[in-house]
């Protein structure tokens, strides 16, 4: 089993999700979220190839995989390394991917972003963006 290394951006995502549930008065949901996250991390640690490569293809980020938390609309984005699983982000499914994952200088680094938008203010699709 490979160990998981959670990057700062993923750690911040996790904290924000927990804070959201607590702010909504859903302490049990926050605790269950933590359990679901730990379970998802065990899944990818035990079998890193288990995650979908959908976003790796859409974003041209080789090796990027995602795995859904059971019972929650969150996705764990990670890359398998030789000796560990590199957890980049833990995002709510409606978020899709933040703009930082679409910029080559932010591959997995701690940065924040929002949906990229076109000149007219409409959302852009991942397939519309090219990594530089």
Short mmCIF file of N, CA and C in Angstrom, two decimals:
data_model
loop_
_atom_site.label_atom_id
_atom_site.label_comp_id
_atom_site.label_asym_id
_atom_site.label_seq_id
_atom_site.Cartn_x
_atom_site.Cartn_y
_atom_site.Cartn_z
N UNK A 1 0.85 -1.18 0.00
CA UNK A 1 0.00 0.00 0.00
C UNK A 1 0.89 1.24 0.00
N UNK A 2 0.59 2.15 -0.91
CA UNK A 2 1.35 3.40 -0.99
C UNK A 2 0.75 4.42 -0.02
N UNK A 3 1.59 5.23 0.54
CA UNK A 3 1.08 6.28 1.44
C UNK A 3 0.55 7.44 0.61
N UNK A 4 -0.39 8.15 1.17
CA UNK A 4 -0.96 9.32 0.49
C UNK A 4 -0.31 10.57 1.06
N UNK A 5 0.12 11.44 0.18
CA UNK A 5 0.64 12.75 0.58
C UNK A 5 -0.39 13.77 0.10
N UNK A 6 -0.98 14.47 1.06
CA UNK A 6 -2.03 15.44 0.77
C UNK A 6 -1.39 16.82 0.66
N UNK A 7 -1.48 17.41 -0.51
CA UNK A 7 -0.91 18.74 -0.74
C UNK A 7 -1.70 19.80 -0.01
N UNK A 8 -1.10 20.96 0.12
CA UNK A 8 -1.72 22.07 0.86
C UNK A 8 -3.07 22.46 0.28
N UNK A 9 -3.21 22.48 -1.04
CA UNK A 9 -4.48 22.85 -1.67
C UNK A 9 -5.56 21.83 -1.32
N UNK A 10 -5.23 20.55 -1.33
CA UNK A 10 -6.20 19.51 -0.97
C UNK A 10 -6.57 19.62 0.50
N UNK A 11 -5.58 19.89 1.33
CA UNK A 11 -5.84 20.06 2.76
C UNK A 11 -6.80 21.23 2.99
N UNK A 12 -6.60 22.31 2.26
CA UNK A 12 -7.49 23.47 2.38
C UNK A 12 -8.90 23.11 1.88
N UNK A 13 -8.99 22.35 0.79
CA UNK A 13 -10.29 21.90 0.28
C UNK A 13 -11.03 21.11 1.36
N UNK A 14 -10.32 20.22 2.03
CA UNK A 14 -10.91 19.37 3.06
C UNK A 14 -11.41 20.24 4.22
N UNK A 15 -10.58 21.16 4.66
CA UNK A 15 -10.98 22.06 5.76
C UNK A 15 -12.22 22.87 5.40
N UNK A 16 -12.26 23.38 4.18
CA UNK A 16 -13.41 24.18 3.75
C UNK A 16 -14.68 23.34 3.69
N UNK A 17 -14.57 22.10 3.26
CA UNK A 17 -15.75 21.23 3.22
C UNK A 17 -16.26 20.94 4.62
N UNK A 18 -15.36 20.64 5.53
CA UNK A 18 -15.75 20.37 6.92
C UNK A 18 -16.38 21.62 7.53
N UNK A 19 -15.77 22.77 7.30
CA UNK A 19 -16.31 24.03 7.82
C UNK A 19 -17.70 24.30 7.26
N UNK A 20 -17.93 23.97 6.00
CA UNK A 20 -19.26 24.17 5.41
C UNK A 20 -20.30 23.34 6.15
N UNK A 21 -20.01 22.05 6.35
CA UNK A 21 -20.98 21.19 7.04
C UNK A 21 -21.22 21.67 8.47
N UNK A 22 -20.17 22.10 9.15
CA UNK A 22 -20.33 22.59 10.52
C UNK A 22 -21.14 23.88 10.55
N UNK A 23 -20.89 24.77 9.60
CA UNK A 23 -21.63 26.04 9.53
C UNK A 23 -23.11 25.80 9.27
N UNK A 24 -23.43 24.69 8.58
CA UNK A 24 -24.81 24.34 8.31
C UNK A 24 -25.45 23.60 9.48
N UNK A 25 -24.69 23.43 10.56
CA UNK A 25 -25.20 22.72 11.73
C UNK A 25 -25.25 21.22 11.54
N UNK A 26 -24.48 20.72 10.62
CA UNK A 26 -24.49 19.29 10.28
C UNK A 26 -23.21 18.62 10.77
N UNK A 27 -23.08 18.55 12.10
CA UNK A 27 -21.88 17.97 12.68
C UNK A 27 -21.71 16.51 12.27
N UNK A 28 -22.79 15.75 12.25
CA UNK A 28 -22.69 14.35 11.85
C UNK A 28 -22.25 14.23 10.39
N UNK A 29 -22.73 15.13 9.53
CA UNK A 29 -22.31 15.11 8.12
C UNK A 29 -20.82 15.41 8.01
N UNK A 30 -20.32 16.32 8.84
CA UNK A 30 -18.89 16.64 8.83
C UNK A 30 -18.07 15.42 9.25
N UNK A 31 -18.53 14.74 10.30
CA UNK A 31 -17.82 13.54 10.76
C UNK A 31 -17.88 12.43 9.71
N UNK A 32 -19.04 12.27 9.09
CA UNK A 32 -19.19 11.25 8.05
C UNK A 32 -18.35 11.59 6.82
N UNK A 33 -18.21 12.89 6.53
CA UNK A 33 -17.35 13.33 5.43
C UNK A 33 -15.91 12.87 5.68
N UNK A 34 -15.44 13.06 6.90
CA UNK A 34 -14.08 12.64 7.25
C UNK A 34 -13.93 11.13 7.08
N UNK A 35 -14.93 10.38 7.54
CA UNK A 35 -14.89 8.92 7.37
C UNK A 35 -14.85 8.54 5.89
N UNK A 36 -15.68 9.19 5.09
CA UNK A 36 -15.73 8.90 3.64
C UNK A 36 -14.40 9.25 2.97
N UNK A 37 -13.81 10.36 3.38
CA UNK A 37 -12.51 10.77 2.83
C UNK A 37 -11.43 9.75 3.19
N UNK A 38 -11.40 9.34 4.45
CA UNK A 38 -10.40 8.35 4.87
C UNK A 38 -10.58 7.04 4.10
N UNK A 39 -11.83 6.65 3.88
CA UNK A 39 -12.11 5.43 3.12
C UNK A 39 -11.63 5.58 1.67
N UNK A 40 -11.92 6.73 1.06
CA UNK A 40 -11.49 6.98 -0.33
C UNK A 40 -9.97 6.96 -0.43
N UNK A 41 -9.30 7.55 0.54
CA UNK A 41 -7.84 7.55 0.52
C UNK A 41 -7.29 6.13 0.67
N UNK A 42 -7.91 5.33 1.52
CA UNK A 42 -7.49 3.92 1.63
C UNK A 42 -7.67 3.19 0.30
N UNK A 43 -8.79 3.49 -0.39
CA UNK A 43 -9.04 2.87 -1.69
C UNK A 43 -7.91 3.18 -2.67
N UNK A 44 -7.56 4.46 -2.79
CA UNK A 44 -6.54 4.83 -3.79
C UNK A 44 -5.14 4.45 -3.33
N UNK A 45 -4.90 4.37 -2.03
CA UNK A 45 -3.61 3.90 -1.55
C UNK A 45 -3.43 2.42 -1.86
N UNK A 46 -4.48 1.65 -1.69
CA UNK A 46 -4.42 0.21 -1.92
C UNK A 46 -4.40 -0.16 -3.40
N UNK A 47 -5.05 0.67 -4.22
CA UNK A 47 -5.11 0.40 -5.65
C UNK A 47 -5.16 1.74 -6.40
N UNK A 48 -4.03 2.39 -6.59
CA UNK A 48 -4.02 3.71 -7.22
C UNK A 48 -4.63 3.75 -8.62
N UNK A 49 -4.66 2.63 -9.32
CA UNK A 49 -5.23 2.61 -10.67
C UNK A 49 -6.75 2.61 -10.66
N UNK A 50 -7.35 2.61 -9.47
CA UNK A 50 -8.81 2.52 -9.35
C UNK A 50 -9.52 3.77 -9.87
N UNK A 51 -8.89 4.92 -9.80
CA UNK A 51 -9.54 6.18 -10.16
C UNK A 51 -9.72 6.37 -11.66
N UNK A 52 -10.68 7.19 -11.99
CA UNK A 52 -10.97 7.52 -13.38
C UNK A 52 -9.89 8.44 -13.95
N UNK A 53 -9.58 8.24 -15.22
CA UNK A 53 -8.60 9.10 -15.91
C UNK A 53 -9.30 10.15 -16.79
N UNK A 54 -10.60 10.29 -16.61
CA UNK A 54 -11.37 11.22 -17.45
C UNK A 54 -10.75 12.61 -17.52
N UNK A 55 -10.43 13.18 -16.38
CA UNK A 55 -9.90 14.55 -16.36
C UNK A 55 -8.46 14.61 -16.84
N UNK A 56 -7.73 13.52 -16.75
CA UNK A 56 -6.37 13.49 -17.30
C UNK A 56 -6.42 13.74 -18.78
N UNK A 57 -7.40 13.15 -19.43
CA UNK A 57 -7.55 13.32 -20.88
C UNK A 57 -8.11 14.70 -21.21
N UNK A 58 -9.12 15.12 -20.48
CA UNK A 58 -9.74 16.41 -20.75
C UNK A 58 -8.78 17.57 -20.55
N UNK A 59 -7.91 17.46 -19.53
CA UNK A 59 -7.01 18.56 -19.18
C UNK A 59 -5.59 18.34 -19.66
N UNK A 60 -5.34 17.21 -20.30
CA UNK A 60 -3.99 16.87 -20.75
C UNK A 60 -3.01 16.91 -19.57
N UNK A 61 -3.41 16.26 -18.49
CA UNK A 61 -2.56 16.11 -17.31
C UNK A 61 -2.30 14.61 -17.11
N UNK A 62 -1.29 14.09 -17.76
CA UNK A 62 -1.01 12.65 -17.69
C UNK A 62 -0.91 12.16 -16.25
N UNK A 63 -1.58 11.07 -15.98
CA UNK A 63 -1.51 10.46 -14.66
C UNK A 63 -2.56 10.94 -13.68
N UNK A 64 -3.25 12.02 -14.00
CA UNK A 64 -4.28 12.53 -13.08
C UNK A 64 -5.44 11.55 -13.03
N UNK A 65 -5.86 11.23 -11.82
CA UNK A 65 -7.01 10.35 -11.61
C UNK A 65 -7.93 11.00 -10.58
N UNK A 66 -9.17 10.54 -10.57
CA UNK A 66 -10.08 11.01 -9.53
C UNK A 66 -10.90 9.84 -9.01
N UNK A 67 -11.29 9.96 -7.75
CA UNK A 67 -12.07 8.93 -7.08
C UNK A 67 -13.11 9.61 -6.21
N UNK A 68 -14.36 9.18 -6.32
CA UNK A 68 -15.47 9.82 -5.61
C UNK A 68 -15.56 9.32 -4.16
N UNK A 69 -15.88 10.25 -3.27
CA UNK A 69 -16.15 9.89 -1.89
C UNK A 69 -17.53 9.25 -1.82
N UNK A 70 -17.63 8.14 -1.15
CA UNK A 70 -18.91 7.44 -1.02
C UNK A 70 -19.86 8.27 -0.15
N UNK A 71 -21.03 8.55 -0.71
CA UNK A 71 -22.05 9.28 0.03
C UNK A 71 -21.91 10.79 -0.01
N UNK A 72 -20.90 11.29 -0.71
CA UNK A 72 -20.67 12.73 -0.82
C UNK A 72 -20.35 13.08 -2.27
N UNK A 73 -20.66 14.29 -2.67
CA UNK A 73 -20.41 14.68 -4.07
C UNK A 73 -19.01 15.23 -4.30
N UNK A 74 -18.04 14.70 -3.58
CA UNK A 74 -16.66 15.19 -3.67
C UNK A 74 -15.80 14.20 -4.42
N UNK A 75 -14.79 14.74 -5.12
CA UNK A 75 -13.83 13.94 -5.86
C UNK A 75 -12.43 14.18 -5.31
N UNK A 76 -11.68 13.12 -5.16
CA UNK A 76 -10.26 13.21 -4.78
C UNK A 76 -9.47 13.16 -6.07
N UNK A 77 -8.69 14.20 -6.35
CA UNK A 77 -7.82 14.24 -7.53
C UNK A 77 -6.41 13.91 -7.09
N UNK A 78 -5.81 12.94 -7.78
CA UNK A 78 -4.49 12.48 -7.35
C UNK A 78 -3.69 11.95 -8.53
N UNK A 79 -2.38 11.80 -8.27
CA UNK A 79 -1.46 11.22 -9.24
C UNK A 79 -0.66 10.15 -8.50
N UNK A 80 -0.55 8.99 -9.12
CA UNK A 80 0.27 7.93 -8.53
C UNK A 80 1.74 8.23 -8.82
N UNK A 81 2.54 8.19 -7.79
CA UNK A 81 3.99 8.32 -7.91
C UNK A 81 4.62 6.96 -7.60
N UNK A 82 5.91 6.88 -7.79
CA UNK A 82 6.60 5.60 -7.58
C UNK A 82 6.41 5.07 -6.16
N UNK A 83 6.49 5.96 -5.17
CA UNK A 83 6.44 5.51 -3.78
C UNK A 83 5.27 6.07 -2.97
N UNK A 84 4.37 6.83 -3.61
CA UNK A 84 3.24 7.40 -2.88
C UNK A 84 2.13 7.83 -3.84
N UNK A 85 1.01 8.22 -3.26
CA UNK A 85 -0.11 8.79 -4.01
C UNK A 85 -0.13 10.27 -3.66
N UNK A 86 -0.02 11.10 -4.67
CA UNK A 86 0.07 12.56 -4.53
C UNK A 86 -1.34 13.15 -4.67
N UNK A 87 -1.96 13.52 -3.56
CA UNK A 87 -3.34 14.03 -3.56
C UNK A 87 -3.30 15.53 -3.81
N UNK A 88 -3.82 15.94 -4.98
CA UNK A 88 -3.78 17.34 -5.38
C UNK A 88 -4.93 18.15 -4.84
N UNK A 89 -6.16 17.65 -5.00
CA UNK A 89 -7.35 18.41 -4.61
C UNK A 89 -8.43 17.45 -4.12
N UNK A 90 -9.36 17.97 -3.32
CA UNK A 90 -10.58 17.27 -2.92
C UNK A 90 -11.70 18.27 -3.16
N UNK A 91 -12.39 18.11 -4.28
CA UNK A 91 -13.35 19.12 -4.74
C UNK A 91 -14.76 18.59 -4.81
N UNK A 92 -15.70 19.47 -4.51
CA UNK A 92 -17.11 19.15 -4.68
C UNK A 92 -17.36 18.93 -6.17
N UNK A 93 -18.14 17.95 -6.53
CA UNK A 93 -18.37 17.60 -7.93
C UNK A 93 -18.92 18.72 -8.77
N UNK A 94 -19.67 19.65 -8.18
CA UNK A 94 -20.23 20.76 -8.94
C UNK A 94 -19.13 21.77 -9.30
N UNK A 95 -18.06 21.78 -8.54
CA UNK A 95 -16.95 22.70 -8.78
C UNK A 95 -16.25 22.36 -10.08
N UNK A 96 -16.32 21.12 -10.50
CA UNK A 96 -15.56 20.58 -11.62
C UNK A 96 -14.09 20.70 -11.26
N UNK A 97 -13.35 21.57 -11.91
CA UNK A 97 -11.95 21.78 -11.56
C UNK A 97 -11.69 23.26 -11.45
N UNK A 98 -10.91 23.67 -10.47
CA UNK A 98 -10.59 25.08 -10.38
C UNK A 98 -9.65 25.48 -11.50
N UNK A 99 -9.64 26.76 -11.82
CA UNK A 99 -8.78 27.26 -12.88
C UNK A 99 -7.33 26.89 -12.70
N UNK A 100 -6.90 26.74 -11.46
CA UNK A 100 -5.47 26.46 -11.24
C UNK A 100 -5.06 25.10 -11.79
N UNK A 101 -5.97 24.14 -11.88
CA UNK A 101 -5.58 22.85 -12.44
C UNK A 101 -5.49 22.91 -13.95
N UNK A 102 -5.93 24.01 -14.53
CA UNK A 102 -5.87 24.17 -15.97
C UNK A 102 -4.68 25.03 -16.39
N UNK A 103 -3.89 25.48 -15.42
CA UNK A 103 -2.70 26.27 -15.73
C UNK A 103 -1.48 25.40 -15.47
N UNK A 104 -0.58 25.33 -16.40
CA UNK A 104 0.57 24.43 -16.30
C UNK A 104 1.48 24.79 -15.13
N UNK A 105 1.51 26.04 -14.71
CA UNK A 105 2.40 26.41 -13.62
C UNK A 105 1.81 26.07 -12.26
N UNK A 106 0.63 25.48 -12.21
CA UNK A 106 -0.01 25.17 -10.94
C UNK A 106 -0.34 23.69 -10.81
N UNK A 107 0.27 22.84 -11.55
CA UNK A 107 -0.08 21.42 -11.50
C UNK A 107 0.08 20.87 -10.09
N UNK A 108 -1.02 20.88 -9.36
CA UNK A 108 -1.02 20.30 -8.03
C UNK A 108 -0.47 21.20 -6.96
N UNK A 109 -0.03 22.38 -7.29
CA UNK A 109 0.50 23.28 -6.26
C UNK A 109 -0.65 23.96 -5.54
N UNK A 110 -0.36 24.51 -4.41
CA UNK A 110 -1.40 25.18 -3.61
C UNK A 110 -1.75 26.51 -4.27
N UNK A 111 -2.86 26.54 -4.94
CA UNK A 111 -3.35 27.77 -5.53
C UNK A 111 -4.86 27.69 -5.61
N UNK A 112 -5.50 28.79 -5.72
CA UNK A 112 -6.95 28.82 -5.77
C UNK A 112 -7.38 29.41 -7.10
N UNK A 113 -8.50 29.05 -7.56
CA UNK A 113 -8.98 29.58 -8.82
C UNK A 113 -10.47 29.36 -8.95
N UNK A 114 -11.03 29.88 -9.99
CA UNK A 114 -12.44 29.67 -10.25
C UNK A 114 -12.59 29.19 -11.68
N UNK A 115 -13.81 28.90 -12.05
CA UNK A 115 -14.06 28.46 -13.41
C UNK A 115 -13.52 29.49 -14.38
N UNK A 116 -12.78 29.07 -15.38
CA UNK A 116 -12.35 30.02 -16.41
C UNK A 116 -13.56 30.49 -17.19
N UNK A 117 -13.53 31.73 -17.59
CA UNK A 117 -14.64 32.30 -18.35
C UNK A 117 -14.14 32.91 -19.63
N UNK A 118 -15.00 32.89 -20.61
CA UNK A 118 -14.66 33.49 -21.89
C UNK A 118 -14.87 35.00 -21.80
N UNK A 119 -14.54 35.71 -22.85
CA UNK A 119 -14.65 37.18 -22.87
C UNK A 119 -16.07 37.65 -22.57
N UNK A 120 -17.08 36.88 -22.98
CA UNK A 120 -18.46 37.30 -22.73
C UNK A 120 -18.97 36.90 -21.34
N UNK A 121 -18.09 36.31 -20.52
CA UNK A 121 -18.44 35.97 -19.14
C UNK A 121 -19.04 34.59 -18.96
N UNK A 122 -19.23 33.83 -20.03
CA UNK A 122 -19.77 32.49 -19.89
C UNK A 122 -18.68 31.53 -19.50
N UNK A 123 -19.07 30.44 -18.87
CA UNK A 123 -18.09 29.44 -18.45
C UNK A 123 -17.47 28.77 -19.65
N UNK A 124 -16.19 28.46 -19.52
CA UNK A 124 -15.47 27.72 -20.56
C UNK A 124 -15.43 26.25 -20.16
N UNK A 125 -15.42 25.38 -21.11
CA UNK A 125 -15.27 23.96 -20.86
C UNK A 125 -13.79 23.62 -20.78
N UNK A 126 -13.47 22.56 -20.05
CA UNK A 126 -12.08 22.15 -19.93
C UNK A 126 -11.47 21.88 -21.29
N UNK A 127 -12.27 21.34 -22.20
CA UNK A 127 -11.75 21.02 -23.52
C UNK A 127 -11.41 22.29 -24.33
N UNK A 128 -11.92 23.45 -23.87
CA UNK A 128 -11.62 24.72 -24.56
C UNK A 128 -10.24 25.26 -24.16
N UNK A 129 -9.66 24.73 -23.10
CA UNK A 129 -8.42 25.28 -22.56
C UNK A 129 -7.25 24.39 -22.91
N UNK A 130 -6.16 25.00 -23.25
CA UNK A 130 -4.93 24.27 -23.52
C UNK A 130 -3.92 24.62 -22.45
N UNK A 131 -3.18 23.64 -21.99
CA UNK A 131 -2.11 23.91 -21.04
C UNK A 131 -0.90 24.46 -21.78
N UNK A 132 -0.23 25.39 -21.18
CA UNK A 132 0.94 25.99 -21.83
C UNK A 132 2.20 25.42 -21.22
#
